Every structure is written in structure tokens, then in C-alpha cells.
Amino acid sequence: TELSQTKLIRVSTKSQNTISLVTYPNPAANEIRVTIPANWQRKKMVYEVISMNGQAVMRSESASSSQTEALNVTNLAPGVYFVRVNCEGQTAQQKIIKQ
């Protein structure tokens, strides 16, 4: 047997490239507003609402997104969901509560 060198790996709890969404109001009754990072504006976006069991219950696309988009959640059953936004291979998500 042969042993290799010891390597140092640093794991940080803070990522320098953290992408975050802002969703409001939360909890929501009829509509959720999703604010995306400024550098995602005017790009193609895919908005998804994901149930707790991992199924996409709602999906919408925007060819040129503004900073804040409104999603109608009136038809969703009350519960906990995730709003997931994809932009050019990057993904961000936020937990929401539907009343």
C-alpha cells in the first residue's frame, strides 16, 4: 500500500457567489412576487413552484424578465412550496407558504 499527501480542504458556510430570491408576501393568498438578482434581468427565466414532494405544480417562462415578476398562486392548495428560478444554468429557490 501507498499513502498520498495530506490535502487541506476548506469548507465555508458562506458562499461568495450566493444567489438569492426575495418572495413576498409570504405567506401568500393569491399572488407571489419574486424579485430576482439584478444581473438576471432582461434574460430568459424559468419560474417553477415545487410542492414538498418535489413535483412542479406550476411553471412559467419569461423571455426577458424584469426584476420583479408576479406569479398567480390562487389555484394552489394551502401548504408549503418552493419557488425555483433558473437563469442560464444558475438556480435559486425560496420557500413559501400558501394560505
PDB file of C-alpha atoms in Angstrom:
ATOM      1  CA  THR A   1       0.000   0.000   0.000  1.00  0.00           C
ATOM      2  CA  GLU A   2       0.987   3.587  -0.550  1.00  0.00           C
ATOM      3  CA  LEU A   3      -0.336   6.708   1.131  1.00  0.00           C
ATOM      4  CA  SER A   4      -0.821  10.049  -0.616  1.00  0.00           C
ATOM      5  CA  GLN A   5      -0.077  13.517   0.706  1.00  0.00           C
ATOM      6  CA  THR A   6      -2.465  15.105   3.138  1.00  0.00           C
ATOM      7  CA  LYS A   7      -4.557  17.771   1.372  1.00  0.00           C
ATOM      8  CA  LEU A   8      -6.276  20.683   3.101  1.00  0.00           C
ATOM      9  CA  ILE A   9      -9.878  21.311   2.057  1.00  0.00           C
ATOM     10  CA  ARG A  10     -11.684  24.403   3.292  1.00  0.00           C
ATOM     11  CA  VAL A  11     -15.439  24.248   3.512  1.00  0.00           C
ATOM     12  CA  SER A  12     -17.119  27.562   4.117  1.00  0.00           C
ATOM     13  CA  THR A  13     -20.712  28.046   5.202  1.00  0.00           C
ATOM     14  CA  LYS A  14     -20.784  31.354   3.335  1.00  0.00           C
ATOM     15  CA  SER A  15     -20.576  31.274  -0.430  1.00  0.00           C
ATOM     16  CA  GLN A  16     -19.237  34.326  -2.187  1.00  0.00           C
ATOM     17  CA  ASN A  17     -21.491  33.652  -5.171  1.00  0.00           C
ATOM     18  CA  THR A  18     -24.746  33.189  -3.303  1.00  0.00           C
ATOM     19  CA  ILE A  19     -27.781  33.855  -5.452  1.00  0.00           C
ATOM     20  CA  SER A  20     -30.904  34.779  -3.570  1.00  0.00           C
ATOM     21  CA  LEU A  21     -34.514  35.463  -4.358  1.00  0.00           C
ATOM     22  CA  VAL A  22     -36.937  37.634  -2.461  1.00  0.00           C
ATOM     23  CA  THR A  23     -40.524  36.371  -2.393  1.00  0.00           C
ATOM     24  CA  TYR A  24     -43.406  38.317  -0.909  1.00  0.00           C
ATOM     25  CA  PRO A  25     -45.942  38.335   0.576  1.00  0.00           C
ATOM     26  CA  ASN A  26     -45.116  35.206   2.466  1.00  0.00           C
ATOM     27  CA  PRO A  27     -47.485  33.594   3.441  1.00  0.00           C
ATOM     28  CA  ALA A  28     -49.409  34.282   0.230  1.00  0.00           C
ATOM     29  CA  ALA A  29     -53.073  34.026  -0.611  1.00  0.00           C
ATOM     30  CA  ASN A  30     -53.427  34.837  -4.333  1.00  0.00           C
ATOM     31  CA  GLU A  31     -50.164  36.146  -5.717  1.00  0.00           C
ATOM     32  CA  ILE A  32     -46.453  35.862  -5.019  1.00  0.00           C
ATOM     33  CA  ARG A  33     -43.974  38.456  -6.228  1.00  0.00           C
ATOM     34  CA  VAL A  34     -40.492  37.158  -6.975  1.00  0.00           C
ATOM     35  CA  THR A  35     -37.569  39.587  -7.053  1.00  0.00           C
ATOM     36  CA  ILE A  36     -34.523  38.234  -8.878  1.00  0.00           C
ATOM     37  CA  PRO A  37     -30.882  39.366  -8.733  1.00  0.00           C
ATOM     38  CA  ALA A  38     -30.124  42.479 -10.807  1.00  0.00           C
ATOM     39  CA  ASN A  39     -27.714  40.619 -13.102  1.00  0.00           C
ATOM     40  CA  TRP A  40     -30.535  38.227 -14.137  1.00  0.00           C
ATOM     41  CA  GLN A  41     -32.747  40.993 -15.514  1.00  0.00           C
ATOM     42  CA  ARG A  42     -33.593  41.010 -19.240  1.00  0.00           C
ATOM     43  CA  LYS A  43     -32.597  37.347 -19.571  1.00  0.00           C
ATOM     44  CA  LYS A  44     -34.634  34.211 -20.187  1.00  0.00           C
ATOM     45  CA  MET A  45     -36.068  32.884 -16.931  1.00  0.00           C
ATOM     46  CA  VAL A  46     -37.950  29.780 -15.917  1.00  0.00           C
ATOM     47  CA  TYR A  47     -40.112  30.125 -12.809  1.00  0.00           C
ATOM     48  CA  GLU A  48     -41.344  26.964 -11.084  1.00  0.00           C
ATOM     49  CA  VAL A  49     -43.414  26.314  -7.994  1.00  0.00           C
ATOM     50  CA  ILE A  50     -42.427  22.972  -6.474  1.00  0.00           C
ATOM     51  CA  SER A  51     -44.524  21.027  -3.951  1.00  0.00           C
ATOM     52  CA  MET A  52     -42.995  19.427  -0.861  1.00  0.00           C
ATOM     53  CA  ASN A  53     -42.938  16.045  -2.635  1.00  0.00           C
ATOM     54  CA  GLY A  54     -40.760  17.513  -5.403  1.00  0.00           C
ATOM     55  CA  GLN A  55     -43.353  17.866  -8.155  1.00  0.00           C
ATOM     56  CA  ALA A  56     -43.530  21.026 -10.259  1.00  0.00           C
ATOM     57  CA  VAL A  57     -47.097  22.260  -9.776  1.00  0.00           C
ATOM     58  CA  MET A  58     -46.641  25.464 -11.753  1.00  0.00           C
ATOM     59  CA  ARG A  59     -44.216  26.629 -14.430  1.00  0.00           C
ATOM     60  CA  SER A  60     -43.828  29.868 -16.334  1.00  0.00           C
ATOM     61  CA  GLU A  61     -41.182  31.271 -18.672  1.00  0.00           C
ATOM     62  CA  SER A  62     -40.150  34.816 -19.437  1.00  0.00           C
ATOM     63  CA  ALA A  63     -38.014  35.688 -22.465  1.00  0.00           C
ATOM     64  CA  SER A  64     -36.867  38.993 -20.941  1.00  0.00           C
ATOM     65  CA  SER A  65     -37.544  39.135 -17.220  1.00  0.00           C
ATOM     66  CA  SER A  66     -37.988  42.282 -15.178  1.00  0.00           C
ATOM     67  CA  GLN A  67     -36.610  42.493 -11.648  1.00  0.00           C
ATOM     68  CA  THR A  68     -39.921  41.517 -10.047  1.00  0.00           C
ATOM     69  CA  GLU A  69     -42.367  39.035 -11.542  1.00  0.00           C
ATOM     70  CA  ALA A  70     -45.813  38.147 -10.192  1.00  0.00           C
ATOM     71  CA  LEU A  71     -46.970  34.522 -10.001  1.00  0.00           C
ATOM     72  CA  ASN A  72     -50.643  33.708  -9.510  1.00  0.00           C
ATOM     73  CA  VAL A  73     -50.924  31.020  -6.814  1.00  0.00           C
ATOM     74  CA  THR A  74     -54.696  31.192  -6.345  1.00  0.00           C
ATOM     75  CA  ASN A  75     -55.234  27.618  -7.615  1.00  0.00           C
ATOM     76  CA  LEU A  76     -52.622  26.025  -5.336  1.00  0.00           C
ATOM     77  CA  ALA A  77     -53.773  24.089  -2.281  1.00  0.00           C
ATOM     78  CA  PRO A  78     -52.708  25.559   1.082  1.00  0.00           C
ATOM     79  CA  GLY A  79     -49.276  24.318   2.135  1.00  0.00           C
ATOM     80  CA  VAL A  80     -45.533  24.771   1.815  1.00  0.00           C
ATOM     81  CA  TYR A  81     -43.902  25.154  -1.602  1.00  0.00           C
ATOM     82  CA  PHE A  82     -40.601  26.219  -3.112  1.00  0.00           C
ATOM     83  CA  VAL A  83     -40.292  28.882  -5.792  1.00  0.00           C
ATOM     84  CA  ARG A  84     -37.382  27.946  -8.050  1.00  0.00           C
ATOM     85  CA  VAL A  85     -35.960  30.282 -10.694  1.00  0.00           C
ATOM     86  CA  ASN A  86     -33.498  29.166 -13.384  1.00  0.00           C
ATOM     87  CA  CYS A  87     -31.375  31.596 -15.407  1.00  0.00           C
ATOM     88  CA  GLU A  88     -28.651  30.474 -17.800  1.00  0.00           C
ATOM     89  CA  GLY A  89     -27.692  27.408 -15.766  1.00  0.00           C
ATOM     90  CA  GLN A  90     -27.951  29.112 -12.362  1.00  0.00           C
ATOM     91  CA  THR A  91     -30.743  28.249  -9.949  1.00  0.00           C
ATOM     92  CA  ALA A  92     -32.120  29.954  -6.861  1.00  0.00           C
ATOM     93  CA  GLN A  93     -35.058  28.933  -4.704  1.00  0.00           C
ATOM     94  CA  GLN A  94     -37.085  30.234  -1.798  1.00  0.00           C
ATOM     95  CA  LYS A  95     -39.621  28.524   0.468  1.00  0.00           C
ATOM     96  CA  ILE A  96     -43.135  29.989   0.505  1.00  0.00           C
ATOM     97  CA  ILE A  97     -46.353  29.250   2.359  1.00  0.00           C
ATOM     98  CA  LYS A  98     -49.687  29.291   0.536  1.00  0.00           C
ATOM     99  CA  GLN A  99     -52.628  30.112   2.811  1.00  0.00           C
TER     100      GLN A  99
END
